[in-house]
């Protein structure tokens, strides 16, 4: 005969009893026995206990009395024995922005509510009630006012009238290693205005970033707008000029950070006809184009000085020994494509 806030408590009559004594305990009595004021007749074998909490969790005990004394107490739980809920699963904390994170978990069967606590350097690593978790029944909430570079631990347990589950914990931010740098970066299928850039997938990468530089960008790294998917491992770049050089760089990214950049150059083919059998006019034209290519590529101050000196010596047909020396020096540049151009010129 239970309602939302009341229950009927009953027992069989005890032979020789003159009256009965009834007590109860609950969380509201700090689990100490108190006289049940709803039991008023002292001789009845049933009564209605009212004003119960929701959800209820009570113990009742009854004993029989007569002039000879009192019987032993007998007890009953209300409601009957309830199993504690299992611990929540799937607990995770995901970044929303630099100062907040979404904490969520899977619902626990039989749970009436949940308790959430956290700890951090600000709590001296002591567990504190999470005040951002207000509903007590939801399976997610937003934890706010986080330190941008701080580490936090959250723990959650499920609760019902039978008790509490074990705590489950999660660390925020979750430690994730950055992905390795992509390998196999190359440029192929070049036309006058486009080139295919591709690389091999990087283990653990969630996305990629692609940038390029050229004379058009004043040799500043610029996001390549042709790479739109952020997850593909190839795309067509259309930021070329017919005779221009582009340098591309790619890195892999995940929630743990970014890999190192890897780069490759897309350089127009060196002019043809620079051989001993060509005429003086053809060779002169070829050399002018070679210098144009060199000046389109990024250079250090020292390299620029050497190239300028080489150009002046060539223009004036002077000191071939010095020219050979400069060519030999420039051929040792780290940049493969520069070295190829110099080698062609030599």
PDB file of C-alpha atoms in Angstrom, residues 295 300-310 326:
ATOM      1  CA  UNK A 295      66.486  34.784 -57.801  1.00  0.00           C
ATOM      2  CA  UNK A 300      70.313  33.669 -47.392  1.00  0.00           C
ATOM      3  CA  UNK A 301      72.227  36.926 -47.444  1.00  0.00           C
ATOM      4  CA  UNK A 302      75.457  35.022 -48.127  1.00  0.00           C
ATOM      5  CA  UNK A 303      73.880  33.059 -50.991  1.00  0.00           C
ATOM      6  CA  UNK A 304      72.461  36.227 -52.513  1.00  0.00           C
ATOM      7  CA  UNK A 305      75.881  37.851 -52.376  1.00  0.00           C
ATOM      8  CA  UNK A 306      77.491  34.868 -54.129  1.00  0.00           C
ATOM      9  CA  UNK A 307      74.788  34.730 -56.817  1.00  0.00           C
ATOM     10  CA  UNK A 308      75.087  38.476 -57.453  1.00  0.00           C
ATOM     11  CA  UNK A 309      78.886  38.182 -57.766  1.00  0.00           C
ATOM     12  CA  UNK A 310      78.498  35.226 -60.126  1.00  0.00           C
ATOM     13  CA  UNK A 326      81.470  30.210 -56.720  1.00  0.00           C
TER      14      UNK A 326
END
